[in-house]
mmCIF file of C-alpha atoms in Angstrom:
data_model
loop_
_atom_site.group_PDB
_atom_site.id
_atom_site.type_symbol
_atom_site.label_atom_id
_atom_site.label_comp_id
_atom_site.label_asym_id
_atom_site.label_seq_id
_atom_site.Cartn_x
_atom_site.Cartn_y
_atom_site.Cartn_z
ATOM 1 C CA MET A 3 14.457 30.798 148.991
ATOM 2 C CA THR A 4 10.855 29.604 149.104
ATOM 3 C CA THR A 5 8.159 31.444 150.959
ATOM 4 C CA MET A 6 7.632 28.575 153.388
ATOM 5 C CA THR A 7 11.311 28.567 154.350
ATOM 6 C CA ALA A 8 11.191 32.275 155.085
ATOM 7 C CA ILE A 9 7.966 31.932 157.070
ATOM 8 C CA GLY A 10 9.310 29.029 159.094
ATOM 9 C CA ARG A 11 12.450 30.909 160.073
ATOM 10 C CA GLY A 12 10.879 34.323 160.598
ATOM 11 C CA LEU A 13 8.096 33.058 162.847
ATOM 12 C CA GLY A 14 10.308 30.713 164.798
ATOM 13 C CA MET A 15 13.072 33.092 165.805
ATOM 14 C CA VAL A 16 11.051 35.336 168.136
ATOM 15 C CA ALA A 17 9.879 34.592 171.662
ATOM 16 C CA HIS A 18 6.365 35.154 172.996
ATOM 17 C CA GLY A 19 5.953 38.511 174.749
ATOM 18 C CA TYR A 20 7.767 40.490 172.037
ATOM 19 C CA PHE A 21 6.920 41.728 168.567
ATOM 20 C CA THR A 22 6.495 38.802 166.182
ATOM 21 C CA LEU A 23 5.467 38.123 162.603
ATOM 22 C CA ASP A 24 2.198 36.518 161.540
ATOM 23 C CA ALA A 25 1.405 35.159 158.073
ATOM 24 C CA SER A 26 -1.772 33.223 158.888
ATOM 25 C CA VAL A 27 -3.994 35.465 156.733
ATOM 26 C CA ARG A 28 -1.580 38.074 155.432
ATOM 27 C CA TRP A 29 1.701 39.378 156.756
ATOM 28 C CA ARG A 30 1.398 41.433 159.938
ATOM 29 C CA PHE A 31 3.455 42.330 162.935
ATOM 30 C CA ARG A 32 1.926 41.073 166.186
ATOM 31 C CA THR A 33 2.376 43.054 169.397
ATOM 32 C CA PRO A 34 3.707 41.408 172.575
ATOM 33 C CA ASP A 35 0.044 40.840 173.529
ATOM 34 C CA GLY A 36 -0.722 39.200 170.199
ATOM 35 C CA ASP A 37 -2.650 42.035 168.523
ATOM 36 C CA PRO A 38 -2.187 42.702 164.789
ATOM 37 C CA PHE A 39 0.007 45.756 164.323
ATOM 38 C CA LEU A 40 0.470 47.914 161.232
ATOM 39 C CA SER A 41 3.655 49.912 161.822
ATOM 40 C CA ILE A 42 2.928 53.536 160.880
ATOM 41 C CA GLY A 43 6.115 55.333 161.763
ATOM 42 C CA VAL A 44 8.156 58.476 161.333
ATOM 43 C CA VAL A 45 11.872 58.580 160.531
ATOM 44 C CA HIS A 46 14.501 61.225 161.332
ATOM 45 C CA ALA A 47 12.659 62.390 164.476
ATOM 46 C CA ASP A 48 15.678 63.940 166.172
ATOM 47 C CA ASP A 49 16.027 66.982 168.415
ATOM 48 C CA THR A 50 18.993 68.194 166.333
ATOM 49 C CA ASN A 51 16.364 69.720 164.016
ATOM 50 C CA LEU A 52 15.428 72.146 166.807
ATOM 51 C CA ARG A 53 18.984 73.233 167.567
ATOM 52 C CA TYR A 54 19.697 75.485 164.567
ATOM 53 C CA PRO A 55 20.164 79.263 164.903
ATOM 54 C CA HIS A 56 16.668 79.897 163.561
ATOM 55 C CA ASN A 57 14.904 77.746 166.173
ATOM 56 C CA ILE A 58 17.208 77.024 169.127
ATOM 57 C CA GLY A 59 15.506 79.819 171.065
ATOM 58 C CA LEU A 60 12.150 78.173 170.409
ATOM 59 C CA PHE A 61 13.604 74.853 171.639
ATOM 60 C CA ALA A 62 14.598 76.573 174.879
ATOM 61 C CA GLU A 63 11.244 78.313 175.258
ATOM 62 C CA ARG A 64 9.027 75.300 174.554
ATOM 63 C CA TYR A 65 11.097 72.448 175.941
ATOM 64 C CA GLY A 66 13.692 73.992 178.249
ATOM 65 C CA SER A 67 16.445 72.875 175.817
ATOM 66 C CA SER A 68 15.744 69.330 177.012
ATOM 67 C CA ARG A 69 15.502 66.397 174.609
ATOM 68 C CA ARG A 70 13.530 64.395 177.180
ATOM 69 C CA ARG A 71 10.979 67.202 177.536
ATOM 70 C CA TRP A 72 10.703 67.490 173.749
ATOM 71 C CA LEU A 73 10.055 63.762 173.514
ATOM 72 C CA ALA A 74 7.485 63.746 176.316
ATOM 73 C CA GLU A 75 5.722 67.052 175.577
ATOM 74 C CA GLY A 76 6.187 67.418 171.830
ATOM 75 C CA LEU A 77 7.069 64.410 169.714
ATOM 76 C CA VAL A 78 5.165 61.578 171.401
ATOM 77 C CA PRO A 79 1.846 63.414 171.954
ATOM 78 C CA GLU A 80 1.822 64.734 168.394
ATOM 79 C CA LEU A 81 2.846 61.448 166.803
ATOM 80 C CA SER A 82 0.101 59.672 168.716
ATOM 81 C CA ALA A 83 -2.543 62.311 167.981
ATOM 82 C CA TRP A 84 -1.752 62.081 164.271
ATOM 83 C CA GLY A 85 -2.066 58.292 164.243
ATOM 84 C CA PHE A 86 1.592 57.332 164.067
ATOM 85 C CA ASN A 87 2.578 54.438 166.313
ATOM 86 C CA THR A 88 6.282 53.764 165.692
ATOM 87 C CA LEU A 89 9.614 55.547 166.072
ATOM 88 C CA GLY A 90 11.586 54.592 162.987
ATOM 89 C CA TRP A 91 15.213 55.292 162.104
ATOM 90 C CA SER A 92 16.033 58.525 163.958
ATOM 91 C CA SER A 93 19.425 59.554 162.576
ATOM 92 C CA GLU A 94 19.082 62.849 160.684
ATOM 93 C CA TYR A 95 20.834 64.430 157.702
ATOM 94 C CA VAL A 96 22.766 67.391 159.171
ATOM 95 C CA SER A 97 25.558 68.325 156.740
ATOM 96 C CA GLY A 98 26.295 68.339 153.033
ATOM 97 C CA SER A 99 23.831 68.893 150.226
ATOM 98 C CA GLY A 100 21.768 66.823 147.845
ATOM 99 C CA LEU A 101 19.439 63.848 148.278
ATOM 100 C CA SER A 102 20.562 60.234 148.291
ATOM 101 C CA ALA A 103 17.629 59.372 146.008
ATOM 102 C CA THR A 104 19.886 60.371 143.098
ATOM 103 C CA HIS A 105 22.789 58.388 141.631
ATOM 104 C CA ASP A 106 25.316 61.160 142.260
ATOM 105 C CA ALA A 107 28.297 60.908 144.608
ATOM 106 C CA ILE A 108 27.339 62.824 147.750
ATOM 107 C CA ASP A 109 28.660 63.077 151.293
ATOM 108 C CA LEU A 110 25.878 63.641 153.809
ATOM 109 C CA GLY A 111 26.694 63.802 157.496
ATOM 110 C CA HIS A 112 24.155 62.208 159.826
ATOM 111 C CA SER A 113 23.442 62.678 163.515
ATOM 112 C CA GLU A 114 23.687 59.827 165.990
ATOM 113 C CA GLY A 115 19.904 59.749 166.363
ATOM 114 C CA LEU A 116 17.994 59.302 169.594
ATOM 115 C CA PRO A 117 19.869 57.556 172.427
ATOM 116 C CA ASP A 118 18.619 53.999 172.884
ATOM 117 C CA GLU A 119 17.402 54.567 176.448
ATOM 118 C CA GLU A 120 15.467 57.686 175.542
ATOM 119 C CA ALA A 121 13.828 56.042 172.541
ATOM 120 C CA ALA A 122 12.806 53.154 174.797
ATOM 121 C CA ASP A 123 11.453 55.525 177.461
ATOM 122 C CA THR A 124 8.941 57.092 175.052
ATOM 123 C CA GLY A 125 6.686 54.074 175.492
ATOM 124 C CA LEU A 126 6.161 53.810 171.731
ATOM 125 C CA PRO A 127 7.166 50.816 169.643
ATOM 126 C CA TYR A 128 10.559 51.658 168.195
ATOM 127 C CA THR A 129 13.465 50.336 166.154
ATOM 128 C CA LEU A 130 17.224 50.388 166.673
ATOM 129 C CA SER A 131 19.971 50.470 164.065
ATOM 130 C CA LEU A 132 23.262 48.598 164.290
ATOM 131 C CA ARG A 133 25.659 50.110 161.757
ATOM 132 C CA VAL A 134 27.719 47.033 160.989
ATOM 133 C CA ALA A 135 29.383 48.604 157.925
ATOM 134 C CA GLU A 136 30.050 52.081 156.533
ATOM 135 C CA ILE A 137 28.848 51.513 152.979
ATOM 136 C CA GLU A 138 25.908 53.908 152.777
ATOM 137 C CA HIS A 139 25.080 55.445 149.407
ATOM 138 C CA TRP A 140 25.149 58.887 151.050
ATOM 139 C CA ASN A 141 28.556 58.272 152.631
ATOM 140 C CA GLY A 142 31.157 60.001 150.459
ATOM 141 C CA HIS A 143 33.974 58.017 152.096
ATOM 142 C CA PRO A 144 32.709 54.427 152.374
ATOM 143 C CA ALA A 145 34.769 51.649 153.962
ATOM 144 C CA TYR A 146 34.326 48.264 152.283
ATOM 145 C CA ARG A 147 35.829 46.044 154.959
ATOM 146 C CA ASP A 148 35.665 42.296 154.367
ATOM 147 C CA PRO A 149 32.751 40.688 156.288
ATOM 148 C CA ARG A 150 34.605 37.369 156.119
ATOM 149 C CA SER A 151 37.282 38.691 158.473
ATOM 150 C CA GLU A 152 37.574 38.098 162.196
ATOM 151 C CA ALA A 153 37.557 41.861 162.724
ATOM 152 C CA PHE A 154 34.052 42.112 161.226
ATOM 153 C CA ALA A 155 32.776 39.383 163.557
ATOM 154 C CA GLN A 156 34.325 41.193 166.521
ATOM 155 C CA TRP A 157 32.721 44.489 165.491
ATOM 156 C CA CYS A 158 29.274 42.902 165.111
ATOM 157 C CA ASP A 159 29.565 41.221 168.479
ATOM 158 C CA HIS A 160 30.608 44.525 170.073
ATOM 159 C CA LEU A 161 27.543 46.285 168.648
ATOM 160 C CA ALA A 162 25.196 43.475 169.670
ATOM 161 C CA ARG A 163 26.427 43.029 173.226
ATOM 162 C CA THR A 164 26.471 46.776 173.944
ATOM 163 C CA ARG A 165 23.301 47.863 172.103
ATOM 164 C CA CYS A 166 20.829 44.974 172.072
ATOM 165 C CA ARG A 167 17.865 45.230 174.454
ATOM 166 C CA PRO A 168 16.618 41.638 174.743
ATOM 167 C CA GLN A 169 14.040 42.290 177.487
ATOM 168 C CA ASP A 170 12.308 45.348 175.983
ATOM 169 C CA PRO A 171 8.760 44.520 174.774
ATOM 170 C CA ASN A 172 8.406 47.829 172.900
ATOM 171 C CA LEU A 173 11.392 47.179 170.638
ATOM 172 C CA ILE A 174 10.275 45.874 167.253
ATOM 173 C CA GLY A 175 13.721 44.926 165.989
ATOM 174 C CA TYR A 176 17.055 45.926 164.536
ATOM 175 C CA PHE A 177 17.967 47.568 161.266
ATOM 176 C CA LEU A 178 21.495 47.184 159.938
ATOM 177 C CA VAL A 179 22.886 49.721 157.425
ATOM 178 C CA ASP A 180 20.966 52.585 155.848
ATOM 179 C CA ALA A 181 20.898 52.685 152.039
ATOM 180 C CA PRO A 182 23.879 50.342 151.541
ATOM 181 C CA ALA A 183 25.618 50.581 148.174
ATOM 182 C CA TRP A 184 25.983 46.883 147.396
ATOM 183 C CA ALA A 185 26.516 47.591 143.735
ATOM 184 C CA ARG A 186 29.374 49.910 142.761
ATOM 185 C CA HIS A 187 29.409 52.963 145.046
ATOM 186 C CA PRO A 188 29.037 56.361 143.321
ATOM 187 C CA ALA A 189 32.315 57.383 144.964
ATOM 188 C CA GLY A 190 34.067 54.553 143.114
ATOM 189 C CA ALA A 191 34.511 51.965 145.864
ATOM 190 C CA GLY A 192 32.781 48.607 146.189
ATOM 191 C CA TYR A 193 33.087 44.891 146.830
ATOM 192 C CA PRO A 194 34.579 42.698 144.050
ATOM 193 C CA PRO A 195 31.584 41.822 141.835
ATOM 194 C CA GLY A 196 32.684 38.217 141.439
ATOM 195 C CA GLU A 197 32.688 37.709 145.215
ATOM 196 C CA LEU A 198 29.494 39.582 146.015
ATOM 197 C CA GLY A 199 27.400 36.518 146.871
ATOM 198 C CA GLU A 200 30.015 35.107 149.246
ATOM 199 C CA ILE A 201 30.623 38.494 150.848
ATOM 200 C CA ALA A 202 26.903 39.193 151.322
ATOM 201 C CA GLU A 203 26.355 35.761 152.841
ATOM 202 C CA ALA A 204 29.079 36.397 155.409
ATOM 203 C CA TYR A 205 27.804 39.916 156.109
ATOM 204 C CA TYR A 206 24.248 38.822 156.916
ATOM 205 C CA ARG A 207 25.177 35.569 158.628
ATOM 206 C CA VAL A 208 27.761 37.083 160.961
ATOM 207 C CA SER A 209 25.667 40.138 161.863
ATOM 208 C CA ALA A 210 22.523 38.039 162.447
ATOM 209 C CA GLU A 211 24.423 35.514 164.565
ATOM 210 C CA ALA A 212 25.801 38.314 166.732
ATOM 211 C CA ILE A 213 22.368 39.839 167.278
ATOM 212 C CA ARG A 214 20.707 36.514 168.057
ATOM 213 C CA ARG A 215 23.537 35.546 170.385
ATOM 214 C CA HIS A 216 22.773 38.567 172.560
ATOM 215 C CA ASP A 217 19.052 38.958 171.801
ATOM 216 C CA PRO A 218 17.046 35.921 170.717
ATOM 217 C CA ASN A 219 13.743 37.754 171.236
ATOM 218 C CA HIS A 220 13.583 40.489 168.597
ATOM 219 C CA LEU A 221 13.283 40.678 164.848
ATOM 220 C CA ILE A 222 16.128 41.463 162.465
ATOM 221 C CA LEU A 223 14.835 44.074 160.044
ATOM 222 C CA GLY A 224 17.955 43.987 157.862
ATOM 223 C CA ASP A 225 19.475 46.751 155.769
ATOM 224 C CA ARG A 226 17.285 49.712 154.822
ATOM 225 C CA TYR A 227 17.755 49.302 151.074
ATOM 226 C CA GLY A 228 17.532 52.308 148.831
ATOM 227 C CA THR A 229 15.726 50.826 145.869
ATOM 228 C CA ARG A 230 16.218 53.290 143.012
ATOM 229 C CA ALA A 231 19.401 51.543 141.907
ATOM 230 C CA GLY A 232 18.013 48.072 142.628
ATOM 231 C CA ILE A 233 19.400 45.335 144.862
ATOM 232 C CA PRO A 234 21.799 42.757 143.380
ATOM 233 C CA GLU A 235 20.186 39.317 143.375
ATOM 234 C CA PRO A 236 23.054 37.649 145.286
ATOM 235 C CA VAL A 237 22.527 40.200 148.067
ATOM 236 C CA LEU A 238 18.776 39.572 148.215
ATOM 237 C CA ASP A 239 19.348 35.830 148.345
ATOM 238 C CA ALA A 240 21.924 36.142 151.118
ATOM 239 C CA ALA A 241 19.721 38.457 153.183
ATOM 240 C CA ALA A 242 16.698 36.164 152.824
ATOM 241 C CA ALA A 243 18.546 33.376 154.593
ATOM 242 C CA HIS A 244 19.296 35.425 157.712
ATOM 243 C CA VAL A 245 16.929 38.378 158.286
ATOM 244 C CA ASP A 246 13.213 38.400 159.141
ATOM 245 C CA VAL A 247 12.007 41.436 157.194
ATOM 246 C CA LEU A 248 12.894 43.095 153.898
ATOM 247 C CA SER A 249 13.191 46.826 154.690
ATOM 248 C CA LEU A 250 12.917 49.043 151.626
ATOM 249 C CA GLN A 251 12.954 52.764 150.858
ATOM 250 C CA SER A 252 11.209 54.533 148.013
ATOM 251 C CA PHE A 253 10.202 58.116 147.262
ATOM 252 C CA PRO A 254 7.793 57.906 144.308
ATOM 253 C CA ALA A 255 6.251 60.869 142.573
ATOM 254 C CA VAL A 256 2.700 61.891 143.464
ATOM 255 C CA ASP A 257 1.408 59.729 140.642
ATOM 256 C CA GLN A 258 -0.533 56.495 140.999
ATOM 257 C CA ALA A 259 1.230 54.801 138.087
ATOM 258 C CA ALA A 260 4.635 55.579 139.611
ATOM 259 C CA ILE A 261 3.549 54.278 143.018
ATOM 260 C CA ASP A 262 2.065 51.116 141.496
ATOM 261 C CA SER A 263 5.328 50.529 139.627
ATOM 262 C CA VAL A 264 7.281 50.628 142.886
ATOM 263 C CA ALA A 265 4.820 48.264 144.579
ATOM 264 C CA ASP A 266 5.054 45.856 141.647
ATOM 265 C CA ARG A 267 8.835 45.885 141.956
ATOM 266 C CA PHE A 268 8.469 45.069 145.642
ATOM 267 C CA ASP A 269 6.140 42.193 144.691
ATOM 268 C CA ALA A 270 9.007 40.615 142.770
ATOM 269 C CA TRP A 271 11.462 41.006 145.655
ATOM 270 C CA HIS A 272 8.918 39.514 148.060
ATOM 271 C CA GLU A 273 8.425 36.566 145.733
ATOM 272 C CA ARG A 274 12.168 36.021 145.447
ATOM 273 C CA THR A 275 12.910 36.204 149.187
ATOM 274 C CA GLY A 276 9.660 35.048 150.799
ATOM 275 C CA LEU A 277 10.043 37.908 153.281
ATOM 276 C CA PRO A 278 7.424 40.447 154.365
ATOM 277 C CA ILE A 279 8.246 44.055 153.528
ATOM 278 C CA LEU A 280 8.435 47.154 155.690
ATOM 279 C CA LEU A 281 8.437 50.406 153.729
ATOM 280 C CA ALA A 282 11.087 51.736 156.086
ATOM 281 C CA ASP A 283 11.503 55.209 154.576
ATOM 282 C CA THR A 284 9.186 56.969 152.168
ATOM 283 C CA GLY A 285 8.018 60.490 151.517
ATOM 284 C CA ASN A 286 7.850 63.437 149.180
ATOM 285 C CA TRP A 287 8.696 67.122 149.218
ATOM 286 C CA CYS A 288 7.761 70.507 147.821
ATOM 287 C CA PRO A 289 9.147 74.051 147.847
ATOM 288 C CA THR A 290 8.950 75.692 151.290
ATOM 289 C CA ALA A 291 9.829 79.030 152.864
ATOM 290 C CA MET A 292 13.171 77.596 154.012
ATOM 291 C CA SER A 293 13.817 75.455 150.913
ATOM 292 C CA PRO A 294 12.195 77.180 147.913
ATOM 293 C CA ALA A 295 14.322 75.171 145.466
ATOM 294 C CA ARG A 296 13.243 71.756 146.833
ATOM 295 C CA SER A 297 11.284 70.800 143.722
ATOM 296 C CA GLY A 298 10.752 67.685 141.632
ATOM 297 C CA SER A 299 8.197 65.928 143.805
ATOM 298 C CA ALA A 300 4.989 67.726 144.880
ATOM 299 C CA ARG A 301 3.833 71.277 144.222
ATOM 300 C CA ASP A 302 2.625 72.084 147.733
ATOM 301 C CA GLN A 303 1.802 70.538 151.115
ATOM 302 C CA ALA A 304 -1.718 69.558 150.049
ATOM 303 C CA GLU A 305 -0.290 67.558 147.146
ATOM 304 C CA ARG A 306 2.210 65.996 149.542
ATOM 305 C CA GLY A 307 -0.817 64.879 151.571
ATOM 306 C CA GLN A 308 -2.384 63.330 148.486
ATOM 307 C CA GLY A 309 0.874 61.479 147.916
ATOM 308 C CA TYR A 310 0.863 60.253 151.508
ATOM 309 C CA ARG A 311 -2.625 58.802 151.068
ATOM 310 C CA MET A 312 -1.730 57.174 147.754
ATOM 311 C CA ILE A 313 1.437 55.569 149.123
ATOM 312 C CA ALA A 314 -0.274 54.289 152.262
ATOM 313 C CA ASP A 315 -3.308 52.903 150.437
ATOM 314 C CA THR A 316 -1.276 51.248 147.693
ATOM 315 C CA PHE A 317 1.238 49.537 149.945
ATOM 316 C CA ALA A 318 -1.093 48.623 152.813
ATOM 317 C CA ALA A 319 -3.267 46.707 150.329
ATOM 318 C CA ARG A 320 -0.391 44.387 149.396
ATOM 319 C CA PRO A 321 -0.349 41.195 151.506
ATOM 320 C CA TRP A 322 3.367 41.485 152.295
ATOM 321 C CA CYS A 323 3.186 45.004 153.753
ATOM 322 C CA LEU A 324 4.015 45.417 157.451
ATOM 323 C CA GLY A 325 3.642 49.208 157.424
ATOM 324 C CA TRP A 326 5.326 52.427 156.335
ATOM 325 C CA HIS A 327 7.636 54.971 157.978
ATOM 326 C CA TRP A 328 7.322 58.552 156.765
ATOM 327 C CA CYS A 329 10.204 60.899 156.014
ATOM 328 C CA SER A 330 10.421 63.056 158.003
ATOM 329 C CA TRP A 331 9.405 64.797 161.243
ATOM 330 C CA LEU A 332 10.621 68.413 161.189
ATOM 331 C CA GLU A 333 12.160 70.290 158.266
ATOM 332 C CA ASN A 334 15.803 71.282 158.610
ATOM 333 C CA PRO A 335 17.978 73.281 156.162
ATOM 334 C CA HIS A 336 19.605 70.145 154.712
ATOM 335 C CA ARG A 337 16.747 67.704 154.102
ATOM 336 C CA GLY A 338 14.283 70.479 153.357
ATOM 337 C CA PHE A 339 10.992 68.729 154.171
ATOM 338 C CA GLY A 340 9.002 67.241 157.055
ATOM 339 C CA LEU A 341 5.593 66.924 158.659
ATOM 340 C CA LYS A 342 6.440 70.108 160.568
ATOM 341 C CA ASP A 343 8.023 73.347 159.439
ATOM 342 C CA PRO A 344 11.385 74.610 160.765
ATOM 343 C CA TRP A 345 9.581 76.485 163.559
ATOM 344 C CA ASP A 346 7.924 73.385 165.029
ATOM 345 C CA GLU A 347 4.486 73.971 163.508
ATOM 346 C CA PRO A 348 2.647 71.293 161.495
ATOM 347 C CA TYR A 349 2.167 71.595 157.766
ATOM 348 C CA THR A 350 -1.582 71.354 158.288
ATOM 349 C CA ASP A 351 -2.551 70.475 154.700
ATOM 350 C CA LEU A 352 -0.219 67.474 154.834
ATOM 351 C CA VAL A 353 -0.833 66.436 158.446
ATOM 352 C CA THR A 354 -4.633 66.500 158.152
ATOM 353 C CA ILE A 355 -4.558 63.970 155.308
ATOM 354 C CA ALA A 356 -1.898 61.827 157.021
ATOM 355 C CA GLN A 357 -4.008 61.779 160.190
ATOM 356 C CA GLU A 358 -7.151 60.733 158.351
ATOM 357 C CA THR A 359 -5.253 58.038 156.449
ATOM 358 C CA ASN A 360 -3.625 56.685 159.600
ATOM 359 C CA ARG A 361 -7.002 56.610 161.407
ATOM 360 C CA ARG A 362 -8.590 54.714 158.543
ATOM 361 C CA TRP A 363 -5.871 52.071 158.436
ATOM 362 C CA ARG A 364 -5.783 51.813 162.227
ATOM 363 C CA ASP A 365 -9.520 51.084 162.180
ATOM 364 C CA ALA A 366 -9.096 48.594 159.334
ATOM 365 C CA VAL A 367 -6.598 46.598 161.394
ATOM 366 C CA ALA A 368 -8.567 46.897 164.655
ATOM 367 C CA PRO A 369 -11.427 44.472 163.805
ATOM 368 C CA ALA A 370 -8.933 41.618 163.492
ATOM 369 C CA ALA A 371 -7.821 42.287 167.056
ATOM 370 C CA LEU A 372 -11.353 42.702 168.391
ATOM 371 C CA ALA A 373 -12.519 39.516 166.689
ATOM 372 C CA GLY A 374 -9.936 37.636 168.707
ATOM 373 C CA GLY A 375 -11.053 39.230 171.960
ATOM 374 C CA ARG A 376 -8.058 41.569 172.099
ATOM 375 C CA ARG A 377 -7.866 45.322 172.259
ATOM 376 C CA ALA A 378 -7.589 47.252 169.014
ATOM 377 C CA ALA A 379 -4.123 47.879 167.628
ATOM 378 C CA GLY A 380 -3.034 51.459 168.193
ATOM 379 C CA THR A 381 -4.705 51.920 171.599
ATOM 380 C CA SER A 382 -1.576 51.194 173.594
ATOM 381 C CA TYR A 383 2.144 52.014 173.503
ATOM 382 C CA GLY A 384 1.505 55.691 174.155
ATOM 383 C CA CYS A 385 -0.968 56.057 171.278
ATOM 384 C CA GLN A 386 -3.776 58.465 172.064
ATOM 385 C CA PRO A 387 -7.149 58.729 170.332
ATOM 386 C CA LEU A 388 -6.759 60.750 167.175
ATOM 387 C CA SER A 389 -7.659 64.407 167.517
ATOM 388 C CA GLN A 390 -7.471 67.460 165.364
ATOM 389 C CA SER A 391 -3.980 68.537 164.404
ATOM 390 C CA PRO A 392 -2.521 70.967 166.933
#
């Protein structure tokens, strides 16, 4: 697919008054009011992380055991104060062990994530996920159902007609499957390699048609590809014909050469598809009081902060970058890392650097809005002026 084909489709599929794409100077989201918008989000922000034996009492004390109070009094004010402006994928890793960044067969249970209505009520820009297939890399029991079947079309239509929110201006768009294993699954399952192109074309076409049938106003953000194992070219080509954004995940080491290598790889995928890229899940980790064995990334929270700055600066400088969503919000016993510790307190050495980085990129995007006579991006949708970390 050529870049112009992708631009023509991606910019033409979304109505005025909702989040759109703009490629006039470089790729950017545009808000419903037309302001440039760099999506700086957090993933796995879910109240399940405050319902473990070690902190459920704290959840009751601070938030009255209420998810709505936690959202209104905890998550949204802190996200906004730290310069984050988007609720990303909110399902959280709650059972099993291991990280899906490896090639091993694992079986990680995930929560349902925030209810659609409650995510919408936060007032922040947000995303929704429509799980059209159960082929996640972290799913130890994947189901490779044929997307060319009538049953798949019925399932996609069910999800779209019951979950789509066509009139919501704060909704950015829809993800499909998290970390899909399009190549052979570590558990041994998979689609027939010789039919992969045809299967992927049906998968993306049918799911996109269902979404656009019930919501012609919002973007299709596609699968959240885990990129360590790569993405088969027939899958990339099929996706490029039907989705608006290439959503990628990567967890590079705190090393500029490693981060540059990932960005260069993304350059090639952008060139092949013509699509802008959202870094839909990225992060790093270090040993903590709860997870002393969580090694192999950073040495401490300050180094995690350095990695945050390096990732943000490297990717935001690329013309295809729509933003980044950080993994994750609050550390639980399974994932083992977050912006906050298991007792709902910020990892200050990390958060201080993330806040400064977010402020700097918010201000870099703002002049484009002000030059057009619009308000600066990041001053609406529940975002507060940046302050010192609580």
